[in-house]
Amino acid sequence: MKNRNQNSQFPPTSSSYPIIKIFFLNIAIILFLIASFEVYLRSDKRFDHYKNDAQFTHGVKTHLNSLGYRDEEFSEVIKSDGSQTLIFAAGGSNTYGSGVPWENVFVKRVQYFLNHSQTEKEYYAINGGGQGKPIREVIDQINELNLGTFPKIIILSISAPIISKMFELSMKNPVGLDNSKTLDSPLFNLKWIMEDFFLSLHVWLHHHTRSYAFIDQELRTRLFKMKLMKERLDKINGAMMAYAFQTDKTNEAYNGLILKTYDRIEEKISSIHNEANSTLILMGIPMRFMISDNAIDNLRNIDKEKMKIDPMEKIKLMAEKHGILYADLKKRLVRERKNMASGKTKWNDLYIQNDYAHLNARGHELAAEVLFKILQANGL
């Protein structure tokens, strides 16, 4: 009896069930649960708005023409006799129309307004927007056009996310800045590399899985609402950079680099304005937390008191300085939100679900209205 008790060990020792086996078993269980959740999200149409891939953007099916534009085939809609007034809309994902059906994007809505106004002209607006495009690529795309003859009107929409992507160019060349050595330090470069890697991984997971998109948006939204989470204001990539938030982790060299980024953007915009035989219109697209002080518009609890730059005001001042037409969408969105708050108009988020950067169909409609008024007022 004694020998039997000595040989039967309970609970089992680690030698009976090695830790490595338990580890891999737990990993397998977690992967199985994630895969099951992924299958569930993909099979239930209620979660289609998390679909992001080559054919869908925030659940909305997209189609690109043979030249890679989210538009119709130009050979079928653009007349060879030059009788149409052509508009080229350049920009990032808002111009592209992320999360919005093609016909509701402001590019096509302003085309509709123009063609249904009391004018004998016929207009065609080309959607030249691209997902995740930095502003330097947007401007290079404009420069590749035959600006001597095409198009007559260029609409360049600018938002904080595409401004921030210009930061990388400045980051690689911080010449002429005080304290530029701080930016060139191994620690800062390592931080840049790590944040850039995790941002790229974040984007990849959003575009290839629904479970990550669901957890990222739903969980983070709830944590923001419960004030258990705040947006990081010291990121060296992402939209927050464009606002130059003053935090204990930022310094004069960092802020100087942001200002230099705006200077480079201004140089490129003024070059287009001066060299193109086209009318240039700038339109700033504000992020949601900038259109009101209502908590529902600032779910990420961003401390606007720490903001040193309002990107929309910065772009507006650039336009005024160089005599460029400016479509003040921020002013229109602020007024619309005030009307909603007072009950004059029906409530609408103006931005797509769980998003603070991309306009929804109503937001695009307001953008088209602002552009239409600018075009009418200037006889275009």
Tab-separated table of N, CA and C in Angstrom, residues 178-260:
chain	number	residue	atom	x	y	z
A	178	ASP	N	16.811	73.457	-35.270
A	178	ASP	CA	17.478	73.462	-33.978
A	178	ASP	C	17.202	72.124	-33.303
A	179	ASN	N	18.175	71.619	-32.576
A	179	ASN	CA	18.030	70.344	-31.859
A	179	ASN	C	17.781	69.176	-32.811
A	180	SER	N	18.226	69.289	-34.080
A	180	SER	CA	17.983	68.201	-35.023
A	180	SER	C	18.694	66.913	-34.596
A	181	LYS	N	19.736	67.046	-33.761
A	181	LYS	CA	20.422	65.849	-33.282
A	181	LYS	C	19.493	64.973	-32.451
A	182	THR	N	18.548	65.608	-31.752
A	182	THR	CA	17.583	64.846	-30.962
A	182	THR	C	16.794	63.915	-31.859
A	183	LEU	N	16.443	64.415	-33.037
A	183	LEU	CA	15.652	63.635	-33.979
A	183	LEU	C	16.489	62.567	-34.654
A	184	ASP	N	17.794	62.759	-34.659
A	184	ASP	CA	18.676	61.826	-35.353
A	184	ASP	C	19.289	60.816	-34.389
A	185	SER	N	18.818	60.789	-33.156
A	185	SER	CA	19.390	59.896	-32.161
A	185	SER	C	18.940	58.459	-32.402
A	186	PRO	N	19.751	57.458	-32.018
A	186	PRO	CA	19.372	56.047	-32.196
A	186	PRO	C	18.047	55.712	-31.513
A	187	LEU	N	17.822	56.306	-30.318
A	187	LEU	CA	16.595	56.015	-29.592
A	187	LEU	C	15.369	56.517	-30.345
A	188	PHE	N	15.467	57.739	-30.894
A	188	PHE	CA	14.336	58.297	-31.644
A	188	PHE	C	14.104	57.489	-32.917
A	189	ASN	N	15.189	57.107	-33.590
A	189	ASN	CA	15.056	56.313	-34.813
A	189	ASN	C	14.447	54.948	-34.527
A	190	LEU	N	14.830	54.348	-33.396
A	190	LEU	CA	14.260	53.054	-33.018
A	190	LEU	C	12.764	53.198	-32.740
A	191	LYS	N	12.403	54.280	-32.056
A	191	LYS	CA	10.991	54.536	-31.771
A	191	LYS	C	10.209	54.707	-33.070
A	192	TRP	N	10.800	55.424	-34.023
A	192	TRP	CA	10.153	55.640	-35.322
A	192	TRP	C	9.939	54.296	-36.034
A	193	ILE	N	10.985	53.463	-36.066
A	193	ILE	CA	10.910	52.172	-36.750
A	193	ILE	C	9.845	51.283	-36.110
A	194	MET	N	9.820	51.238	-34.774
A	194	MET	CA	8.863	50.383	-34.073
A	194	MET	C	7.430	50.861	-34.298
A	195	GLU	N	7.203	52.167	-34.175
A	195	GLU	CA	5.851	52.681	-34.368
A	195	GLU	C	5.393	52.497	-35.810
A	196	ASP	N	6.300	52.672	-36.759
A	196	ASP	CA	5.962	52.481	-38.165
A	196	ASP	C	5.618	51.018	-38.437
A	197	PHE	N	6.368	50.100	-37.809
A	197	PHE	CA	6.096	48.668	-37.969
A	197	PHE	C	4.717	48.301	-37.431
A	198	PHE	N	4.426	48.769	-36.213
A	198	PHE	CA	3.137	48.408	-35.604
A	198	PHE	C	1.970	49.071	-36.335
A	199	LEU	N	2.196	50.270	-36.889
A	199	LEU	CA	1.145	50.900	-37.686
A	199	LEU	C	0.887	50.099	-38.956
A	200	SER	N	1.945	49.641	-39.604
A	200	SER	CA	1.796	48.829	-40.817
A	200	SER	C	1.105	47.511	-40.504
A	201	LEU	N	1.455	46.901	-39.361
A	201	LEU	CA	0.808	45.659	-38.941
A	201	LEU	C	-0.666	45.891	-38.653
A	202	HIS	N	-0.965	47.006	-37.994
A	202	HIS	CA	-2.347	47.381	-37.689
A	202	HIS	C	-3.168	47.507	-38.975
A	203	VAL	N	-2.619	48.189	-39.970
A	203	VAL	CA	-3.327	48.369	-41.247
A	203	VAL	C	-3.515	47.027	-41.943
A	204	TRP	N	-2.468	46.189	-41.942
A	204	TRP	CA	-2.552	44.882	-42.591
A	204	TRP	C	-3.641	44.025	-41.954
A	205	LEU	N	-3.679	43.980	-40.634
A	205	LEU	CA	-4.692	43.175	-39.933
A	205	LEU	C	-6.099	43.698	-40.204
A	206	HIS	N	-6.246	45.024	-40.298
A	206	HIS	CA	-7.551	45.604	-40.615
A	206	HIS	C	-8.026	45.175	-42.000
A	207	HIS	N	-7.089	45.054	-42.939
A	207	HIS	CA	-7.441	44.744	-44.319
A	207	HIS	C	-7.593	43.253	-44.587
A	208	HIS	N	-7.099	42.409	-43.674
A	208	HIS	CA	-7.119	40.965	-43.935
A	208	HIS	C	-7.942	40.163	-42.924
A	209	THR	N	-8.362	40.778	-41.854
A	209	THR	CA	-9.196	40.062	-40.878
A	209	THR	C	-10.360	40.949	-40.446
A	210	ARG	N	-11.416	40.302	-39.998
A	210	ARG	CA	-12.530	41.063	-39.435
A	210	ARG	C	-12.498	41.024	-37.910
A	211	SER	N	-11.927	39.950	-37.367
A	211	SER	CA	-11.876	39.831	-35.911
A	211	SER	C	-11.021	40.943	-35.308
A	212	TYR	N	-9.883	41.239	-35.935
A	212	TYR	CA	-9.032	42.307	-35.413
A	212	TYR	C	-9.739	43.653	-35.537
A	213	ALA	N	-10.350	43.894	-36.700
A	213	ALA	CA	-11.065	45.163	-36.903
A	213	ALA	C	-12.189	45.318	-35.884
A	214	PHE	N	-12.899	44.230	-35.621
A	214	PHE	CA	-14.001	44.267	-34.653
A	214	PHE	C	-13.473	44.605	-33.255
A	215	ILE	N	-12.456	43.857	-32.837
A	215	ILE	CA	-11.902	44.071	-31.489
A	215	ILE	C	-11.300	45.466	-31.378
A	216	ASP	N	-10.549	45.878	-32.397
A	216	ASP	CA	-9.895	47.182	-32.377
A	216	ASP	C	-10.910	48.312	-32.264
A	217	GLN	N	-11.955	48.262	-33.078
A	217	GLN	CA	-12.919	49.363	-33.097
A	217	GLN	C	-13.909	49.288	-31.934
A	218	GLU	N	-14.506	48.117	-31.744
A	218	GLU	CA	-15.538	48.006	-30.708
A	218	GLU	C	-14.960	48.120	-29.307
A	219	LEU	N	-13.879	47.393	-29.054
A	219	LEU	CA	-13.282	47.420	-27.718
A	219	LEU	C	-12.720	48.799	-27.400
A	220	ARG	N	-11.960	49.352	-28.343
A	220	ARG	CA	-11.365	50.666	-28.085
A	220	ARG	C	-12.432	51.737	-27.922
A	221	THR	N	-13.508	51.666	-28.717
A	221	THR	CA	-14.590	52.641	-28.587
A	221	THR	C	-15.196	52.595	-27.192
A	222	ARG	N	-15.391	51.389	-26.673
A	222	ARG	CA	-15.965	51.252	-25.323
A	222	ARG	C	-15.005	51.739	-24.244
A	223	LEU	N	-13.733	51.447	-24.419
A	223	LEU	CA	-12.741	51.921	-23.448
A	223	LEU	C	-12.642	53.444	-23.467
A	224	PHE	N	-12.743	54.040	-24.662
A	224	PHE	CA	-12.746	55.499	-24.768
A	224	PHE	C	-13.977	56.078	-24.080
A	225	LYS	N	-15.141	55.473	-24.327
A	225	LYS	CA	-16.382	55.965	-23.725
A	225	LYS	C	-16.331	55.899	-22.205
A	226	MET	N	-15.701	54.855	-21.688
A	226	MET	CA	-15.589	54.681	-20.237
A	226	MET	C	-14.447	55.505	-19.647
A	227	LYS	N	-13.761	56.258	-20.531
A	227	LYS	CA	-12.621	57.093	-20.135
A	227	LYS	C	-11.495	56.270	-19.498
A	228	LEU	N	-11.398	55.014	-19.920
A	228	LEU	CA	-10.318	54.155	-19.471
A	228	LEU	C	-9.135	54.197	-20.435
A	229	MET	N	-9.329	54.937	-21.513
A	229	MET	CA	-8.296	55.007	-22.538
A	229	MET	C	-8.316	56.380	-23.170
A	230	LYS	N	-7.149	56.907	-23.477
A	230	LYS	CA	-7.028	58.195	-24.160
A	230	LYS	C	-6.135	58.049	-25.382
A	231	GLU	N	-6.392	58.906	-26.358
A	231	GLU	CA	-5.565	58.889	-27.567
A	231	GLU	C	-4.161	59.390	-27.229
A	232	ARG	N	-3.150	58.701	-27.729
A	232	ARG	CA	-1.780	59.159	-27.533
A	232	ARG	C	-1.538	60.384	-28.396
A	233	LEU	N	-1.053	61.445	-27.806
A	233	LEU	CA	-0.848	62.696	-28.526
A	233	LEU	C	0.596	62.907	-28.961
A	234	ASP	N	1.483	61.985	-28.568
A	234	ASP	CA	2.901	62.151	-28.891
A	234	ASP	C	3.370	61.185	-29.965
A	235	LYS	N	2.427	60.632	-30.733
A	235	LYS	CA	2.820	59.692	-31.788
A	235	LYS	C	3.678	60.399	-32.830
A	236	ILE	N	4.633	59.670	-33.373
A	236	ILE	CA	5.465	60.243	-34.432
A	236	ILE	C	5.037	59.712	-35.789
A	237	ASN	N	3.871	59.106	-35.831
A	237	ASN	CA	3.195	58.822	-37.092
A	237	ASN	C	1.697	58.787	-36.796
A	238	GLY	N	0.885	58.800	-37.824
A	238	GLY	CA	-0.547	58.854	-37.608
A	238	GLY	C	-1.045	60.287	-37.592
A	239	ALA	N	-2.368	60.426	-37.599
A	239	ALA	CA	-3.003	61.730	-37.781
A	239	ALA	C	-2.679	62.738	-36.681
A	240	MET	N	-2.421	62.268	-35.465
A	240	MET	CA	-2.213	63.189	-34.349
A	240	MET	C	-1.007	64.101	-34.565
A	241	MET	N	-0.023	63.637	-35.340
A	241	MET	CA	1.175	64.438	-35.580
A	241	MET	C	0.830	65.794	-36.176
A	242	ALA	N	-0.201	65.830	-37.041
A	242	ALA	CA	-0.527	67.061	-37.764
A	242	ALA	C	-0.943	68.196	-36.837
A	243	TYR	N	-1.314	67.884	-35.605
A	243	TYR	CA	-1.800	68.901	-34.662
A	243	TYR	C	-0.706	69.440	-33.746
A	244	ALA	N	0.470	68.829	-33.775
A	244	ALA	CA	1.611	69.262	-32.944
A	244	ALA	C	1.195	69.432	-31.481
A	245	PHE	N	0.612	68.395	-30.905
A	245	PHE	CA	0.200	68.462	-29.504
A	245	PHE	C	1.412	68.652	-28.596
A	246	GLN	N	1.242	69.505	-27.613
A	246	GLN	CA	2.306	69.779	-26.656
A	246	GLN	C	2.174	68.810	-25.482
A	247	THR	N	3.119	67.900	-25.360
A	247	THR	CA	3.115	66.950	-24.250
A	247	THR	C	4.504	66.915	-23.629
A	248	ASP	N	4.614	66.185	-22.518
A	248	ASP	CA	5.918	66.091	-21.864
A	248	ASP	C	6.898	65.221	-22.652
A	249	LYS	N	6.401	64.562	-23.721
A	249	LYS	CA	7.264	63.710	-24.538
A	249	LYS	C	7.645	64.352	-25.865
A	250	THR	N	7.146	65.560	-26.124
A	250	THR	CA	7.511	66.255	-27.355
A	250	THR	C	8.489	67.376	-27.018
A	251	ASN	N	9.213	67.853	-28.018
A	251	ASN	CA	10.184	68.914	-27.789
A	251	ASN	C	10.179	69.879	-28.963
A	252	GLU	N	11.002	70.907	-28.877
A	252	GLU	CA	11.025	71.933	-29.918
A	252	GLU	C	11.482	71.381	-31.260
A	253	ALA	N	12.402	70.424	-31.222
A	253	ALA	CA	12.878	69.836	-32.479
A	253	ALA	C	11.737	69.103	-33.180
A	254	TYR	N	10.953	68.382	-32.396
A	254	TYR	CA	9.803	67.647	-32.940
A	254	TYR	C	8.795	68.616	-33.547
A	255	ASN	N	8.457	69.670	-32.801
A	255	ASN	CA	7.493	70.650	-33.303
A	255	ASN	C	8.050	71.417	-34.503
A	256	GLY	N	9.352	71.679	-34.491
A	256	GLY	CA	9.968	72.341	-35.633
A	256	GLY	C	9.880	71.496	-36.895
A	257	LEU	N	10.011	70.192	-36.714
A	257	LEU	CA	9.913	69.282	-37.850
A	257	LEU	C	8.491	69.265	-38.418
A	258	ILE	N	7.502	69.359	-37.553
A	258	ILE	CA	6.114	69.412	-38.006
A	258	ILE	C	5.868	70.688	-38.805
A	259	LEU	N	6.375	71.818	-38.310
A	259	LEU	CA	6.222	73.078	-39.042
A	259	LEU	C	6.928	73.014	-40.386
A	260	LYS	N	8.068	72.343	-40.419
A	260	LYS	CA	8.792	72.195	-41.677
A	260	LYS	C	7.974	71.351	-42.660
